[in-house]
Amino acid sequence: MSEKPSREELGRWVVDRYDKMKADATDWLNIIDEVAKYVAPQKSDVMSWVSPDLRSISGNLYDDTAVKANDVLAAGSMANMTPINEIWYTGVPPAGLADNEEAVQWYAKCSEIMRQEMARSNFYTESLGVLQDRGWAGTSAMYSELHNGSLWFKHFEAGHFLIDEDDRGVVDTVARCIKFTHRQAEQKFGRDALSSKVREALDDPSGKKWDDTHEYVHMVMPRPSAWRDEKKLDKENKPVADFYVDKDDKWLVSEGGFEEMPIFVTRWEKMRGERYGISPAMKCMPTIRETNFLSACLSAGIEKAVFPPTAVYDNMEESPDLSPNGLVVLDSNRPDLIPKSLYAGGQVQWGADLLASKQESIRAAFFNDMFQVFTDSTKRMATFEAMQLADEKLVLFHPAQARYYGEFIDPLLRRVFALLLRAKRFPEPPAVVFQFAENNNVEPQMAYQSKISLAVQAMQTRSSFQVLNMLAAIAPYDATAADQFDFVDMARKAARSFNLADSSIRTPEEAQTVADARMQAMQQQNALAMASEAASAAKDAKAAGLNLAVGGGGGQ
């Protein structure tokens, strides 16, 4: 559209775009509905529980290994990437201000305030839901705002929102269909904004229709430049548009806006050409289904062994009682008429072994073994030692971590920073920050210090130790080999990979001061040693009948 459409046109356009986005997402929605049956049954509409038999095994849940494995993945990701009780990120100045001490201190103080505000909010509660959906559905989202002076977050359930991307593959549009009762809609939007149909329901004096539900399309997207006047700062002209439309009447109920995108979407992994993500659960669905089938078969086999089918004669007056201590009344004149078990006695142990192997494979697909290394309290291993055992898994997990930070946490923290900055929660920034910033953009860069981030650094540190071992072997043959490496830089990176506090690491200036002091002390010691040697030589010369002047000068 070359210019902003009318209210009626805009309402129709939003609903039509939502319908198209939903049609495009049909395959993904069908996939996650199937995955939910086995991995997130509480979010599946087809969840059912019945006694296992060959007629009902398909489509019913008998093994919860994948459910628990996904919970471990979510909890482990949260504990090791965004832990509530640790400092896992710090805002640092843009590259051009990295060496300015005033800027460094201001961004550090802002980061401290951000962490405090996030800890007081519902961020950690809602982010766990994001991580759980990410593990089974591959795509999850969360909304953020400043509500009544406090940060507030809302996890969007997988399967209940749609997305679209910009030309770079970044999610810039999120849409969902939500239900409000007529009374709730009036509270949120005001009576005058609602469609005539809803207003009529509210006008019913009996109040019988007040709690009837109605569907609304909610869409957040970049506002086209033709639809806004950049000189105006009202909500209808902000860069990011926020639309609510009555789905039935295609009536625009509300038009708002944001300074930056308030909804953040994360995908576990993406296939080329696809908008939605694929999850660890999707990758191992054949194993999950087979495990479910094996568990049902084993349950049926054990039940058959305990309560075996029994053949009886047609003239027996009573059915045999197969319960413990049960009595079977026989005809004393026909002792041959004894009920016979039809169960031949099969071996179920091989099935149990196969099931255990499949279950372990599922846990590995959800990286449970990697998180076990981090939390193994019996071995009491340091991070460096632990990651020696988890390197292979860490290499596989790292792309998912990088995507989580890059497309979800990074923009979320920038949004939090902007919200708190506009709310004047930060101290006044030093003049150098605004002087450097282009268009007053003072967003920090984020440095991550979580266990997973440090573990990745530890892999590089391990390479440094291997180099040192190599140099120890080479040094006897060529002492100049060590000149090729910066050992100070290696030591600083190694200290940080072990999560040593920055306060325990000297700055380059402090380290240089210590080095200068050490050099000065060595020079003083050398001067004293030389003076002592000269005095001793003079004493020896005098004893030999010579006259030497200590510290220079002629003599005879």
Short mmCIF file of N, CA, C and O in Angstrom, two decimals, residues 144-188:
data_model
loop_
_atom_site.label_atom_id
_atom_site.label_comp_id
_atom_site.label_asym_id
_atom_site.label_seq_id
_atom_site.Cartn_x
_atom_site.Cartn_y
_atom_site.Cartn_z
N SER A 144 7.20 -8.52 26.09
CA SER A 144 7.73 -7.76 27.22
C SER A 144 7.18 -6.35 27.21
O SER A 144 6.95 -5.76 26.14
N GLU A 145 6.97 -5.81 28.40
CA GLU A 145 6.56 -4.42 28.52
C GLU A 145 6.85 -3.94 29.94
O GLU A 145 7.22 -4.72 30.82
N LEU A 146 6.69 -2.64 30.14
CA LEU A 146 6.79 -2.04 31.46
C LEU A 146 5.37 -1.77 31.93
O LEU A 146 4.68 -0.91 31.39
N HIS A 147 4.90 -2.55 32.92
CA HIS A 147 3.50 -2.47 33.36
C HIS A 147 3.47 -1.99 34.81
O HIS A 147 4.05 -2.61 35.70
N ASN A 148 2.79 -0.87 35.03
CA ASN A 148 2.69 -0.28 36.37
C ASN A 148 4.07 -0.09 36.99
O ASN A 148 4.28 -0.32 38.19
N GLY A 149 5.00 0.33 36.17
CA GLY A 149 6.33 0.64 36.66
C GLY A 149 7.27 -0.54 36.80
O GLY A 149 8.42 -0.37 37.20
N SER A 150 6.80 -1.75 36.48
CA SER A 150 7.64 -2.94 36.62
C SER A 150 7.71 -3.69 35.30
O SER A 150 6.76 -3.67 34.50
N LEU A 151 8.82 -4.37 35.08
CA LEU A 151 8.95 -5.22 33.90
C LEU A 151 7.95 -6.36 33.99
O LEU A 151 7.74 -6.94 35.06
N TRP A 152 7.34 -6.68 32.85
CA TRP A 152 6.36 -7.77 32.80
C TRP A 152 6.55 -8.52 31.50
O TRP A 152 6.74 -7.93 30.43
N PHE A 153 6.51 -9.86 31.58
CA PHE A 153 6.74 -10.72 30.43
C PHE A 153 5.59 -11.70 30.28
O PHE A 153 4.95 -12.10 31.25
N LYS A 154 5.32 -12.11 29.04
CA LYS A 154 4.26 -13.06 28.75
C LYS A 154 4.72 -14.06 27.71
O LYS A 154 5.07 -13.69 26.58
N HIS A 155 4.75 -15.34 28.11
CA HIS A 155 5.12 -16.42 27.19
C HIS A 155 3.95 -16.74 26.28
O HIS A 155 2.82 -16.94 26.75
N PHE A 156 4.19 -16.76 24.96
CA PHE A 156 3.16 -17.14 23.99
C PHE A 156 3.26 -18.65 23.75
O PHE A 156 4.32 -19.15 23.37
N GLU A 157 2.17 -19.36 23.97
CA GLU A 157 2.18 -20.81 23.81
C GLU A 157 2.44 -21.22 22.37
O GLU A 157 1.88 -20.63 21.42
N ALA A 158 3.28 -22.23 22.18
CA ALA A 158 3.57 -22.74 20.84
C ALA A 158 2.29 -23.23 20.19
O ALA A 158 1.45 -23.88 20.82
N GLY A 159 2.13 -22.92 18.91
CA GLY A 159 0.93 -23.31 18.19
C GLY A 159 -0.18 -22.30 18.26
O GLY A 159 -1.19 -22.44 17.58
N HIS A 160 -0.01 -21.26 19.08
CA HIS A 160 -1.04 -20.23 19.25
C HIS A 160 -0.55 -18.87 18.77
O HIS A 160 -1.12 -17.84 19.15
N PHE A 161 0.49 -18.86 17.96
CA PHE A 161 0.94 -17.62 17.33
C PHE A 161 1.58 -17.96 15.99
O PHE A 161 2.01 -19.10 15.75
N LEU A 162 1.65 -16.98 15.12
CA LEU A 162 2.20 -17.13 13.78
C LEU A 162 3.30 -16.09 13.59
O LEU A 162 3.29 -15.04 14.25
N ILE A 163 4.24 -16.37 12.70
CA ILE A 163 5.37 -15.45 12.51
C ILE A 163 5.62 -15.21 11.02
O ILE A 163 5.21 -16.00 10.16
N ASP A 164 6.29 -14.11 10.76
CA ASP A 164 6.80 -13.81 9.42
C ASP A 164 8.16 -13.15 9.58
O ASP A 164 8.48 -12.60 10.65
N GLU A 165 8.97 -13.22 8.53
CA GLU A 165 10.35 -12.75 8.59
C GLU A 165 10.57 -11.59 7.63
O GLU A 165 9.82 -11.40 6.66
N ASP A 166 11.65 -10.83 7.90
CA ASP A 166 12.08 -9.81 6.96
C ASP A 166 13.01 -10.42 5.93
O ASP A 166 13.19 -11.65 5.88
N ASP A 167 13.64 -9.58 5.10
CA ASP A 167 14.48 -10.09 4.02
C ASP A 167 15.75 -10.77 4.52
O ASP A 167 16.42 -11.48 3.77
N ARG A 168 16.09 -10.58 5.81
CA ARG A 168 17.30 -11.19 6.37
C ARG A 168 16.99 -12.46 7.17
O ARG A 168 17.90 -13.05 7.75
N GLY A 169 15.72 -12.85 7.20
CA GLY A 169 15.35 -14.04 7.96
C GLY A 169 15.11 -13.78 9.43
O GLY A 169 14.99 -14.72 10.22
N VAL A 170 15.02 -12.49 9.82
CA VAL A 170 14.74 -12.12 11.20
C VAL A 170 13.23 -11.99 11.38
O VAL A 170 12.56 -11.35 10.56
N VAL A 171 12.69 -12.58 12.44
CA VAL A 171 11.25 -12.49 12.70
C VAL A 171 10.90 -11.04 13.03
O VAL A 171 11.41 -10.48 14.00
N ASP A 172 10.04 -10.43 12.21
CA ASP A 172 9.64 -9.04 12.46
C ASP A 172 8.13 -8.89 12.59
O ASP A 172 7.63 -7.79 12.83
N THR A 173 7.38 -9.99 12.43
CA THR A 173 5.92 -9.96 12.53
C THR A 173 5.44 -11.15 13.34
O THR A 173 5.84 -12.28 13.07
N VAL A 174 4.59 -10.88 14.34
CA VAL A 174 3.98 -11.94 15.15
C VAL A 174 2.48 -11.67 15.19
O VAL A 174 2.05 -10.54 15.44
N ALA A 175 1.69 -12.70 14.93
CA ALA A 175 0.24 -12.57 14.94
C ALA A 175 -0.36 -13.73 15.72
O ALA A 175 0.18 -14.84 15.72
N ARG A 176 -1.47 -13.48 16.35
CA ARG A 176 -2.17 -14.53 17.09
C ARG A 176 -3.65 -14.20 17.14
O ARG A 176 -4.05 -13.03 16.97
N CYS A 177 -4.46 -15.22 17.35
CA CYS A 177 -5.90 -15.04 17.52
C CYS A 177 -6.23 -15.32 18.98
O CYS A 177 -5.94 -16.42 19.48
N ILE A 178 -6.78 -14.33 19.66
CA ILE A 178 -7.05 -14.47 21.09
C ILE A 178 -8.53 -14.22 21.34
O ILE A 178 -9.22 -13.58 20.54
N LYS A 179 -9.00 -14.75 22.45
CA LYS A 179 -10.41 -14.61 22.80
C LYS A 179 -10.57 -13.70 24.01
O LYS A 179 -9.84 -13.83 25.00
N PHE A 180 -11.52 -12.78 23.93
CA PHE A 180 -11.94 -11.96 25.06
C PHE A 180 -13.44 -12.12 25.23
O PHE A 180 -14.18 -12.24 24.24
N THR A 181 -13.90 -12.12 26.46
CA THR A 181 -15.33 -11.97 26.66
C THR A 181 -15.68 -10.53 26.30
O THR A 181 -14.81 -9.65 26.25
N HIS A 182 -16.96 -10.27 26.05
CA HIS A 182 -17.36 -8.90 25.71
C HIS A 182 -17.02 -7.94 26.85
O HIS A 182 -16.61 -6.79 26.59
N ARG A 183 -17.13 -8.40 28.05
CA ARG A 183 -16.81 -7.56 29.20
C ARG A 183 -15.31 -7.25 29.25
O ARG A 183 -14.89 -6.12 29.51
N GLN A 184 -14.47 -8.26 28.99
CA GLN A 184 -13.02 -8.05 28.97
C GLN A 184 -12.61 -7.11 27.84
O GLN A 184 -11.73 -6.26 28.01
N ALA A 185 -13.26 -7.26 26.67
CA ALA A 185 -12.94 -6.40 25.54
C ALA A 185 -13.27 -4.95 25.86
O ALA A 185 -12.51 -4.03 25.49
N GLU A 186 -14.37 -4.72 26.54
CA GLU A 186 -14.73 -3.35 26.93
C GLU A 186 -13.70 -2.78 27.90
O GLU A 186 -13.32 -1.60 27.80
N GLN A 187 -13.21 -3.60 28.83
CA GLN A 187 -12.21 -3.15 29.78
C GLN A 187 -10.89 -2.82 29.09
O GLN A 187 -10.21 -1.86 29.46
N LYS A 188 -10.53 -3.60 28.09
CA LYS A 188 -9.24 -3.41 27.44
C LYS A 188 -9.25 -2.28 26.40
O LYS A 188 -8.32 -1.48 26.33
#
